[in-house]
Amino acid sequence: MPPVFPMLTVLSMFYYMCLRRRARTATRGEMNSRRAIESNTRALPINVEIVQYAKEVLDFSSHYGSENSMSYTMWNLAGIPNVYPSSGDFTQTAVFRTYGTWWDRCPSARLPFTRTPSTFCSQDYVELAFEEPVYPTAVHILETYHPGAVVRILACSANPYSQNPPAEVRWEILWSEAPTKVNGPQARQFTPCIKQINFPTNLIRLEVNSSLLDYYTELDAVVLHGVKERPVLSLKTSMIDMNDIDEDEDEEKFACGMDTLNKQFSIVTLREWPTNGYFDKLPYELIQLILSHLTVPDLCRLAQTCKLLYQHCCDPLQYIHLSLQPYWARINDTSLEYLQSRCTLIQWLNLSWTGNRGAISVSGFSRFLKVCGSELVRLELSCGHFLNETCLEVITEMCPNLQELNLSSCDKIPPQAFNHIAKVGSLKRLILYRTKVEQTALLSILNFCSELQHLSLGSCVMIEDYDLIASMMGAKCKKLRSLDLWRCKNITESGIAELASGCQLLEELDLGWCPTLQSSTGCFINLARKLPNLQKLFLTANRSVCDTDIEELAANCTHLRQLDILGTRMVSPASLRKLLESCKDLSLLDVSFCSQIDNRVVLELNANFPNVFIKKSFTQ
């Protein structure tokens, strides 16, 4: 009879691993507050599950709608569903600003940062507050049109309704996955399998990537299921997946790598080795090239192996281009402090999404730029809600070579602060989407920043007279190549005439949802005749666009690649055929809600012009 001791040993080891996992995932710092498992009991007392819709939308990176309306805005995610289970394009849903890859194929497209980890693919986000903090058991996302954009769901330890700010703000990923293509645009309830966390939350963040979608994704509501007491099952009834152990270990490795940004960048002692193996035989430049493919956490880990690699990992040449956006949840003042000595040569810096809820202070940001700002050419600060007037003043003083500045959705910056940007005369790209920039500051910027090539003023609601702004652009910004005037409410044919006469290098122009422009004034004909280099033209929701306008575009703008005429009632199939025959490079044509263009016409045009994506949206 074979001995049973080896089997007992294996079982003991398995039981030990289960207990070890239970200790890590079920307690982590709270073991002394509660015993998770009691002898001869099946589980802790049963919790009643709480089901709640989002109470409030706290923050978001972009939306299709207006700042002064509810149509297509992120604010529609608060409360009960408005549309679900219906499918289609509805104004009562939440819609982000972009979809597909079209925005990466236009003149205003920016070069991507290298070293972005493959696990980070988020393009937009929205943060939702719920009434009751709970331990999440499920998250339901009601998607009503073109689902499949959500790629990450996170939970925050901070209670947005608490009067006492927490000493530490933690974010945990409940679920994450690469973008996937969903067959069909129909509505669905998306309920991914989420990870159990060890703190209650009433702040949920959704991150999306719409690059695989054929149209804008539309979200109707988010439902959070959870319990007030922490759910811990006994070993008798819970099944332990061995893969979960590996996942936890991978997560701990990731956390350790990110903690090095705060704790382990500075290494006091390293073990002395007699040789560095083959690395001693490699040229310095070759090692630098190899390490340039590593992400920031990997560089931090590698720096701890030996003095040679520590020297390479800390070389400022490794940090010429640095994106900290993928690590937004862990970046704080301490991170920036440890990075200072390594970023003295930095030229591109991406701090988008970072620093919120007190993680980065004004003084911490200022100290970093005073050391590292002299060589900066590109600075991305999208959704940086810690930014104030002092920060903009430091940017303009410490970054004399700055050419690109992104302040998209930095809606906490006061209006008067934007005057400082006029001091950066070298600017070539300025993104002020959803900011509180006002007219006087913008006129000053246009007057002194004559090198501007790309300018975004989408949803800037505090500008009183866009005709005056357009006139200044025409007079001062002769090199302008792309201009975003999305949802500017008061530009007229006069401003368009000044713009077209002075900025004849324009290749991209977004006049979507500009209700004061009327085709009867000849403004669109004037655009077509004065701007022959146009590659992208958005006239979204302008009901007055007519056949004459389309025919002028066909005759004069033969390089056109993207055209959006959503919502017009005056364009016929005949004029679209002329456009498609003339503009051989056209790849996107949005004719959604164009009353004369029915599905039969779209099918016919698709058959004759297969290289053009012709979009026809619908509502059921």
XYZ file of C-alpha atoms in Angstrom:
620
model
C 0.000 0.000 0.000
C 1.551 3.300 -1.055
C 2.221 5.886 1.674
C -0.370 8.581 2.130
C 2.024 11.168 3.492
C 2.873 12.764 0.101
C -0.835 13.289 -0.583
C -1.307 14.833 2.864
C 1.631 17.117 2.179
C 0.111 18.280 -1.112
C -3.251 18.899 0.544
C -1.569 20.807 3.344
C 0.260 22.972 0.845
C -2.963 23.650 -1.049
C -4.741 24.548 2.175
C -1.873 26.856 3.128
C -2.059 28.595 -0.283
C -5.788 29.072 0.151
C -5.291 30.606 3.573
C -2.489 32.798 2.255
C -4.698 34.080 -0.553
C -7.546 34.592 1.898
C -5.282 36.625 4.153
C -4.121 38.790 1.252
C -7.400 39.437 -0.508
C -9.852 39.300 2.357
C -8.044 41.335 4.959
C -4.921 43.263 3.890
C -4.444 45.466 6.860
C -7.754 44.750 8.543
C -7.048 41.331 10.077
C -7.073 42.720 13.579
C -10.499 44.308 13.134
C -12.539 41.227 12.328
C -12.145 37.491 12.090
C -13.103 36.537 8.546
C -13.703 32.868 9.162
C -15.173 31.265 12.233
C -15.090 27.602 13.065
C -18.168 25.481 12.296
C -19.872 28.393 10.484
C -20.746 28.535 6.844
C -20.350 32.317 6.306
C -20.676 35.682 7.925
C -24.228 36.969 8.452
C -25.961 37.423 5.124
C -25.944 40.980 3.754
C -28.859 42.539 1.972
C -27.741 43.643 -1.483
C -28.193 47.333 -2.243
C -29.025 48.337 -5.818
C -28.510 51.975 -6.751
C -28.240 54.178 -9.817
C -25.660 56.936 -10.052
C -26.638 59.958 -8.004
C -24.297 62.425 -9.674
C -21.717 62.767 -12.460
C -18.583 64.168 -10.825
C -16.096 64.412 -13.657
C -15.528 63.430 -17.278
C -13.009 63.999 -20.046
C -15.320 64.916 -22.941
C -18.862 64.742 -24.206
C -20.702 65.303 -27.449
C -23.241 67.654 -25.922
C -23.216 71.300 -24.938
C -22.160 72.702 -21.568
C -25.543 74.445 -21.302
C -27.775 71.537 -22.266
C -28.606 67.956 -21.332
C -28.624 66.498 -24.865
C -25.841 63.959 -25.421
C -24.053 65.002 -22.203
C -22.407 62.903 -19.514
C -24.909 64.274 -16.997
C -27.494 61.918 -18.498
C -25.762 59.045 -16.695
C -27.175 60.222 -13.367
C -30.414 58.591 -12.281
C -32.632 55.916 -13.753
C -32.529 54.933 -17.451
C -34.052 57.312 -19.963
C -33.905 55.071 -23.026
C -32.947 51.477 -22.201
C -33.961 48.906 -23.438
C -34.589 50.838 -26.675
C -31.790 51.014 -29.251
C -30.757 53.944 -31.408
C -29.465 57.496 -31.355
C -31.179 59.366 -28.511
C -30.359 62.795 -27.112
C -31.136 61.627 -23.541
C -27.990 59.455 -23.399
C -24.344 60.125 -22.519
C -22.065 60.364 -25.557
C -18.317 60.998 -25.739
C -16.817 63.389 -28.268
C -15.112 60.940 -30.649
C -15.346 57.445 -32.089
C -13.389 55.248 -34.472
C -9.945 56.184 -35.741
C -11.030 59.200 -37.782
C -9.598 61.668 -35.281
C -6.202 60.020 -35.659
C -6.265 60.529 -39.428
C -6.774 64.272 -39.666
C -4.304 67.183 -39.760
C -4.765 67.941 -36.047
C -3.814 64.408 -34.966
C -0.990 64.294 -32.421
C 1.891 61.855 -32.351
C 1.447 59.179 -29.675
C 3.750 58.793 -26.700
C 5.964 55.743 -26.800
C 6.367 53.433 -23.799
C 2.654 53.399 -23.115
C 1.938 50.011 -21.490
C -0.157 47.683 -23.608
C -2.648 47.311 -20.747
C -3.576 51.010 -20.928
C -5.841 51.861 -23.845
C -8.305 54.319 -22.272
C -9.238 57.412 -24.297
C -12.025 58.951 -22.188
C -13.514 58.565 -18.726
C -16.486 59.475 -16.563
C -16.703 59.363 -12.755
C -20.003 58.639 -11.012
C -21.023 59.101 -7.384
C -23.581 56.878 -5.673
C -25.549 57.493 -2.497
C -24.336 54.599 -0.331
C -20.776 53.246 -0.034
C -20.897 49.492 -0.625
C -18.647 46.568 -1.315
C -19.391 46.075 -5.041
C -20.843 42.769 -6.136
C -21.822 43.823 -9.670
C -21.789 46.804 -12.012
C -24.387 47.000 -14.795
C -23.784 49.435 -17.664
C -26.811 50.109 -19.862
C -25.547 50.749 -23.388
C -28.152 51.836 -25.909
C -26.173 52.393 -29.125
C -22.921 50.933 -30.486
C -21.842 49.173 -27.281
C -18.389 47.859 -26.517
C -16.417 50.994 -25.679
C -15.957 50.398 -21.923
C -12.497 48.986 -21.247
C -11.992 49.620 -17.509
C -14.106 49.969 -14.372
C -12.474 51.346 -11.234
C -13.589 51.990 -7.655
C -12.299 54.717 -5.341
C -11.870 54.622 -1.583
C -12.741 58.324 -1.212
C -16.345 59.204 -0.400
C -17.252 62.308 -2.442
C -19.956 63.214 0.099
C -17.756 62.943 3.189
C -16.865 66.142 5.028
C -13.478 64.733 6.004
C -11.068 64.167 3.101
C -9.220 60.843 3.390
C -5.526 60.717 4.186
C -5.012 58.397 1.212
C -7.067 57.993 -1.967
C -6.965 54.504 -3.439
C -8.226 53.354 -6.816
C -8.788 49.663 -7.523
C -9.494 48.159 -10.927
C -12.699 46.137 -10.722
C -12.499 44.979 -14.332
C -10.293 45.631 -17.329
C -10.148 44.346 -20.880
C -8.821 45.342 -24.285
C -11.288 46.952 -26.749
C -13.464 44.432 -28.522
C -15.655 44.698 -31.581
C -19.322 44.103 -30.768
C -21.523 42.804 -33.546
C -24.354 45.238 -34.115
C -25.324 48.587 -32.591
C -28.233 47.256 -30.514
C -28.725 48.036 -26.843
C -27.367 45.705 -24.177
C -26.775 45.462 -20.450
C -23.065 45.005 -19.915
C -22.247 43.175 -16.680
C -18.599 42.121 -16.507
C -17.314 39.873 -13.747
C -15.741 42.290 -11.279
C -13.011 41.765 -8.710
C -13.780 41.853 -4.994
C -12.160 44.792 -3.170
C -11.452 45.334 0.523
C -13.025 48.776 0.969
C -16.535 50.152 0.437
C -17.020 52.593 -2.411
C -19.590 54.981 -3.789
C -17.334 56.408 -6.508
C -17.094 54.434 -9.744
C -15.068 55.378 -12.802
C -15.654 54.080 -16.328
C -12.892 54.357 -18.911
C -13.643 53.883 -22.589
C -11.916 53.301 -25.891
C -14.099 53.937 -28.936
C -11.489 53.194 -31.607
C -13.217 50.022 -32.868
C -16.685 51.542 -33.067
C -18.478 52.537 -36.263
C -20.233 55.397 -34.485
C -20.563 57.165 -31.151
C -21.277 54.870 -28.216
C -24.279 55.893 -26.099
C -24.651 55.072 -22.392
C -27.922 55.429 -20.521
C -27.290 54.502 -16.885
C -24.965 52.664 -14.506
C -26.261 50.388 -11.758
C -24.095 49.544 -8.745
C -24.888 46.403 -6.735
C -23.214 45.932 -3.397
C -23.453 45.080 0.282
C -22.735 47.174 3.357
C -20.685 44.500 5.112
C -17.716 42.889 3.545
C -18.677 39.565 1.944
C -16.347 36.743 2.998
C -17.328 33.119 2.335
C -15.960 30.184 4.271
C -13.479 27.758 2.783
C -16.139 25.040 2.823
C -18.324 26.757 0.283
C -16.042 28.959 -1.779
C -14.189 27.717 -4.808
C -10.612 29.004 -5.142
C -9.403 29.435 -8.683
C -5.662 28.862 -8.841
C -5.466 31.422 -11.655
C -6.661 34.052 -9.193
C -3.503 33.590 -7.186
C -1.400 34.374 -10.227
C -3.526 37.404 -10.995
C -3.040 38.733 -7.487
C 0.685 38.206 -7.725
C 0.790 40.026 -11.059
C -1.209 42.858 -9.556
C 1.157 43.069 -6.608
C 4.090 43.186 -8.994
C 2.409 46.048 -10.861
C 1.723 47.858 -7.609
C 5.291 47.307 -6.525
C 6.523 48.696 -9.820
C 4.392 51.774 -9.415
C 5.387 52.194 -5.779
C 8.947 52.567 -6.992
C 7.872 55.887 -8.445
C 7.368 57.016 -4.865
C 9.719 54.909 -2.774
C 12.318 53.040 -4.770
C 13.514 55.500 -7.406
C 16.226 56.483 -4.974
C 18.435 53.481 -4.264
C 21.024 53.916 -1.542
C 22.918 50.651 -1.802
C 23.166 48.058 -4.509
C 24.862 44.737 -4.320
C 28.361 44.698 -5.777
C 28.919 42.122 -8.499
C 32.354 41.253 -9.879
C 31.114 41.725 -13.443
C 27.940 42.790 -15.218
C 27.993 39.868 -17.602
C 27.525 40.653 -21.259
C 26.271 44.140 -20.446
C 29.890 45.186 -19.866
C 30.615 44.336 -23.505
C 27.704 46.305 -24.992
C 28.083 49.938 -26.102
C 26.371 52.442 -23.826
C 24.136 53.610 -26.668
C 22.962 50.074 -27.421
C 21.914 49.467 -23.820
C 20.072 52.793 -23.904
C 18.242 51.709 -27.050
C 17.228 48.399 -25.474
C 15.935 50.098 -22.335
C 13.968 52.643 -24.366
C 11.358 49.941 -24.989
C 10.595 49.487 -21.287
C 7.696 51.154 -19.500
C 8.326 53.428 -16.535
C 7.538 50.746 -13.873
C 9.856 48.320 -15.665
C 12.633 50.901 -15.607
C 12.069 51.314 -11.873
C 12.355 47.580 -11.278
C 15.405 47.179 -13.487
C 17.186 50.028 -11.690
C 17.287 47.853 -8.567
C 19.331 45.049 -10.121
C 22.846 46.507 -10.338
C 24.714 49.793 -10.450
C 25.301 49.632 -14.209
C 21.616 49.286 -15.027
C 20.740 51.782 -12.313
C 22.921 54.286 -14.115
C 21.204 53.528 -17.425
C 17.695 53.609 -15.975
C 18.321 56.999 -14.371
C 19.887 58.578 -17.450
C 17.837 61.664 -18.433
C 18.007 60.474 -22.054
C 15.529 57.737 -21.080
C 12.994 60.413 -20.139
C 12.985 62.683 -23.195
C 9.371 61.641 -23.814
C 7.438 60.705 -20.666
C 3.761 59.871 -20.331
C 2.463 59.437 -16.779
C -1.182 59.317 -17.855
C -1.350 55.481 -17.697
C -0.407 55.739 -14.003
C -2.735 58.646 -13.150
C -4.106 56.927 -10.040
C -0.676 56.678 -8.376
C 1.096 59.869 -9.417
C 1.531 62.451 -6.671
C 3.967 65.098 -5.425
C 6.410 62.444 -4.237
C 6.459 60.827 -7.679
C 7.303 64.130 -9.338
C 9.998 64.818 -6.761
C 11.795 61.536 -7.430
C 11.491 62.053 -11.190
C 13.060 65.517 -11.151
C 16.695 64.448 -11.474
C 15.807 62.135 -14.351
C 13.725 64.658 -16.324
C 16.191 67.502 -16.748
C 16.188 66.938 -20.532
C 12.508 66.114 -20.929
C 10.836 67.471 -24.082
C 7.410 65.768 -24.086
C 5.469 65.382 -20.831
C 1.997 63.921 -20.430
C 0.347 64.552 -17.049
C -3.204 64.210 -18.331
C -5.743 62.880 -15.783
C -3.193 63.068 -12.968
C -3.146 65.020 -9.728
C -6.837 65.212 -8.893
C -8.235 65.014 -5.341
C -5.106 66.576 -3.919
C -2.595 64.082 -5.315
C -0.544 66.837 -6.967
C -0.293 70.225 -5.309
C 0.378 73.550 -6.959
C 3.717 73.750 -5.156
C 4.691 70.206 -6.191
C 3.855 70.884 -9.842
C 5.705 74.210 -9.737
C 8.838 72.675 -8.210
C 8.921 70.030 -10.925
C 8.616 72.508 -13.793
C 11.237 74.822 -12.312
C 13.734 71.954 -12.566
C 12.462 70.197 -15.699
C 10.656 72.796 -17.798
C 13.463 74.479 -19.701
C 13.521 71.957 -22.579
C 9.788 71.181 -22.663
C 8.254 71.363 -26.133
C 4.981 69.505 -25.504
C 2.911 69.530 -22.304
C -0.317 67.512 -21.964
C -2.458 68.459 -18.959
C -5.926 67.308 -19.976
C -8.381 67.090 -17.046
C -5.794 68.429 -14.601
C -8.154 69.871 -12.006
C -5.323 70.885 -9.687
C -4.260 73.573 -12.175
C -4.820 77.218 -11.253
C -3.467 80.608 -12.267
C -0.181 80.035 -10.460
C 0.394 76.863 -12.483
C -0.175 78.653 -15.800
C 2.152 81.427 -14.708
C 4.867 78.884 -13.856
C 4.363 77.134 -17.212
C 4.843 80.342 -19.168
C 7.902 81.349 -17.136
C 9.678 77.996 -16.922
C 8.896 76.571 -20.386
C 10.303 79.100 -22.883
C 10.482 76.513 -25.696
C 6.920 75.241 -25.324
C 5.175 74.577 -28.637
C 2.196 72.408 -27.655
C -0.105 72.907 -24.654
C -3.182 70.795 -23.974
C -5.568 72.111 -21.306
C -8.597 70.164 -22.513
C -11.363 69.926 -19.867
C -9.301 71.844 -17.287
C -12.511 73.542 -16.216
C -11.224 74.663 -12.797
C -8.777 77.223 -14.211
C -10.218 80.728 -13.654
C -10.865 82.867 -16.768
C -8.228 85.516 -16.030
C -5.470 82.893 -15.761
C -5.420 82.275 -19.512
C -3.822 85.679 -20.083
C -0.487 84.119 -19.121
C -0.515 81.870 -22.213
C 0.043 84.943 -24.416
C 3.628 85.053 -23.067
C 4.484 81.799 -24.898
C 5.009 83.191 -28.381
C 6.438 79.896 -29.670
C 3.121 77.993 -29.319
C 2.090 75.994 -32.368
C -0.706 73.931 -30.801
C -3.188 75.052 -28.130
C -6.127 72.957 -26.950
C -8.656 74.832 -24.809
C -11.652 72.505 -25.266
C -14.173 72.880 -22.382
C -12.211 75.563 -20.559
C -13.336 78.912 -19.139
C -11.123 81.009 -21.384
C -12.763 84.371 -22.003
C -12.605 86.753 -24.915
C -9.990 89.250 -23.717
C -7.476 86.541 -22.841
C -8.035 84.724 -26.136
C -7.570 87.896 -28.179
C -4.271 88.462 -26.388
C -3.170 84.884 -27.096
C -4.000 85.203 -30.805
C -2.209 88.533 -31.014
C 1.077 87.298 -29.537
C 1.082 83.618 -30.620
C 1.263 84.115 -34.376
C 2.958 80.718 -34.901
C -0.224 78.809 -34.015
C -1.007 75.949 -36.388
C -3.610 74.016 -34.395
C -6.233 75.624 -32.162
C -9.161 74.001 -30.351
C -11.892 76.226 -28.904
C -14.657 73.614 -28.803
C -17.321 74.197 -26.137
C -15.674 77.377 -24.814
C -18.890 78.975 -23.612
C -17.452 82.180 -22.122
C -16.437 83.722 -25.446
C -18.978 86.415 -26.278
C -18.143 87.330 -29.876
C -16.686 84.619 -32.078
C -16.760 86.941 -35.093
C -14.190 89.124 -33.361
C -12.115 86.056 -32.536
C -12.310 84.840 -36.150
C -11.272 88.278 -37.394
C -8.199 88.227 -35.128
C -7.296 84.743 -36.352
C -7.528 85.888 -39.951
C -5.272 88.847 -39.218
C -2.663 87.207 -36.949
C -2.699 83.409 -37.373
C -1.715 82.983 -41.009
C -0.170 79.549 -40.364
C -3.312 77.996 -38.897
C -3.912 74.473 -40.234
C -6.674 73.169 -37.962
C -9.405 74.973 -36.041
C -12.061 73.501 -33.756
C -15.064 75.778 -33.173
C -17.396 72.970 -32.077
C -20.583 74.378 -30.523
C -19.586 78.039 -30.708
C -22.945 79.752 -30.496
C -22.489 83.109 -32.182
C -20.142 82.980 -35.169
C -21.754 84.366 -38.351
C -20.955 84.640 -42.044
C -18.911 87.769 -41.277
C -16.501 85.868 -39.031
C -16.285 82.989 -41.500
C -15.383 85.421 -44.296
C -12.559 86.965 -42.218
C -11.301 83.517 -41.242
C -11.333 82.122 -44.776
C -9.579 85.177 -46.213
C -6.773 85.220 -43.631
C -6.186 81.523 -42.867
C -5.979 79.989 -46.311
C -3.708 77.152 -45.142
C -6.578 75.603 -43.156
C -6.859 71.854 -43.689
C -9.310 71.067 -40.900
C -12.329 73.049 -39.723
C -14.980 71.947 -37.237
C -18.134 74.091 -37.304
C -20.383 71.425 -35.835
C -23.447 72.641 -33.941
C -22.883 76.329 -34.832
C -26.543 77.381 -35.219
C -25.910 80.976 -36.336
C -24.351 79.936 -39.660
C -26.843 79.910 -42.530
C -26.157 78.595 -46.022
C -28.312 81.349 -47.544
C -25.602 83.905 -46.650
C -23.077 82.123 -48.879
C -20.735 81.370 -45.975
C -20.152 77.741 -46.928
C -19.609 78.602 -50.586
C -17.041 81.154 -49.468
C -15.289 78.522 -47.373
C -15.108 76.095 -50.264
C -13.646 78.687 -52.623
C -11.119 80.183 -50.204
C -9.892 76.965 -48.532
C -8.855 74.526 -51.281
C -6.634 72.536 -48.884
C -9.501 71.379 -46.669
C -9.231 67.728 -45.674
C -11.768 67.682 -42.830
C -14.944 69.760 -42.623
C -17.615 69.216 -39.981
C -20.920 71.043 -40.484
C -22.739 68.832 -38.006
C -26.400 69.658 -37.283
C -26.507 72.638 -39.647
C -29.941 72.219 -41.178
C -29.277 74.765 -43.921
C -26.453 72.980 -45.792
C -27.706 72.478 -49.356
C -26.779 71.006 -52.730
C -24.990 74.167 -53.826
C -22.631 73.940 -50.854
C -21.840 70.286 -51.583
C -21.228 71.019 -55.262
C -18.838 73.858 -54.379
C -16.914 71.502 -52.117
C -16.754 68.957 -54.944
C -15.408 71.597 -57.324
C -12.869 73.286 -55.037
C -11.907 70.957 -52.153
C -10.773 67.857 -53.983
C -8.462 66.815 -51.109
C -11.412 66.411 -48.742
C -11.166 63.274 -46.584
C -13.854 63.723 -43.922
C -17.212 65.485 -44.202
C -19.984 65.564 -41.587
C -23.322 67.036 -42.685
C -25.471 65.268 -40.096
C -29.003 66.622 -39.884
C -29.336 68.603 -43.113
C -32.637 68.431 -44.987
C -31.425 70.125 -48.150
C -28.824 67.731 -49.616
C -29.878 65.318 -52.360
C -28.280 62.052 -53.516
C -27.229 63.707 -56.800
C -24.943 66.241 -55.116
C -23.400 63.536 -52.942
C -22.555 61.521 -56.047
C -20.751 64.547 -57.493
C -18.813 64.942 -54.258
C -17.791 61.292 -54.134
C -16.718 61.313 -57.774
C -14.630 64.459 -57.312
C -13.055 63.839 -53.875
C -11.104 60.649 -54.469
C -9.555 60.690 -50.985
C -12.853 60.922 -49.121
C -13.007 58.260 -46.411
C -15.758 59.464 -44.019
C -19.162 60.884 -44.936
C -21.729 61.269 -42.160
C -25.253 61.740 -43.513
C -27.112 60.716 -40.352
C -30.600 62.230 -40.096
C -30.327 63.726 -43.600
C -33.950 63.461 -44.632
C -33.326 63.031 -48.369
C -30.717 60.293 -47.853
C -32.494 57.073 -46.962
C -31.008 53.629 -46.420
C -31.527 52.687 -50.065
C -29.386 55.621 -51.191
C -26.693 54.764 -48.647
C -26.548 51.174 -49.905
C -26.247 52.387 -53.478
C -23.465 54.849 -52.619
C -21.622 52.207 -50.594
C -21.747 49.854 -53.571
C -20.369 52.473 -55.967
C -17.824 53.984 -53.581
C -16.631 51.100 -51.376
C -13.639 53.001 -49.983
C -15.842 55.582 -48.263
C -17.407 54.949 -44.861
C -20.901 56.418 -45.249
C -22.655 56.678 -41.913
C -26.423 56.779 -41.574
C -27.584 56.854 -37.950
C -31.091 55.938 -36.837
C -33.546 56.179 -33.951
C -36.067 53.497 -33.097
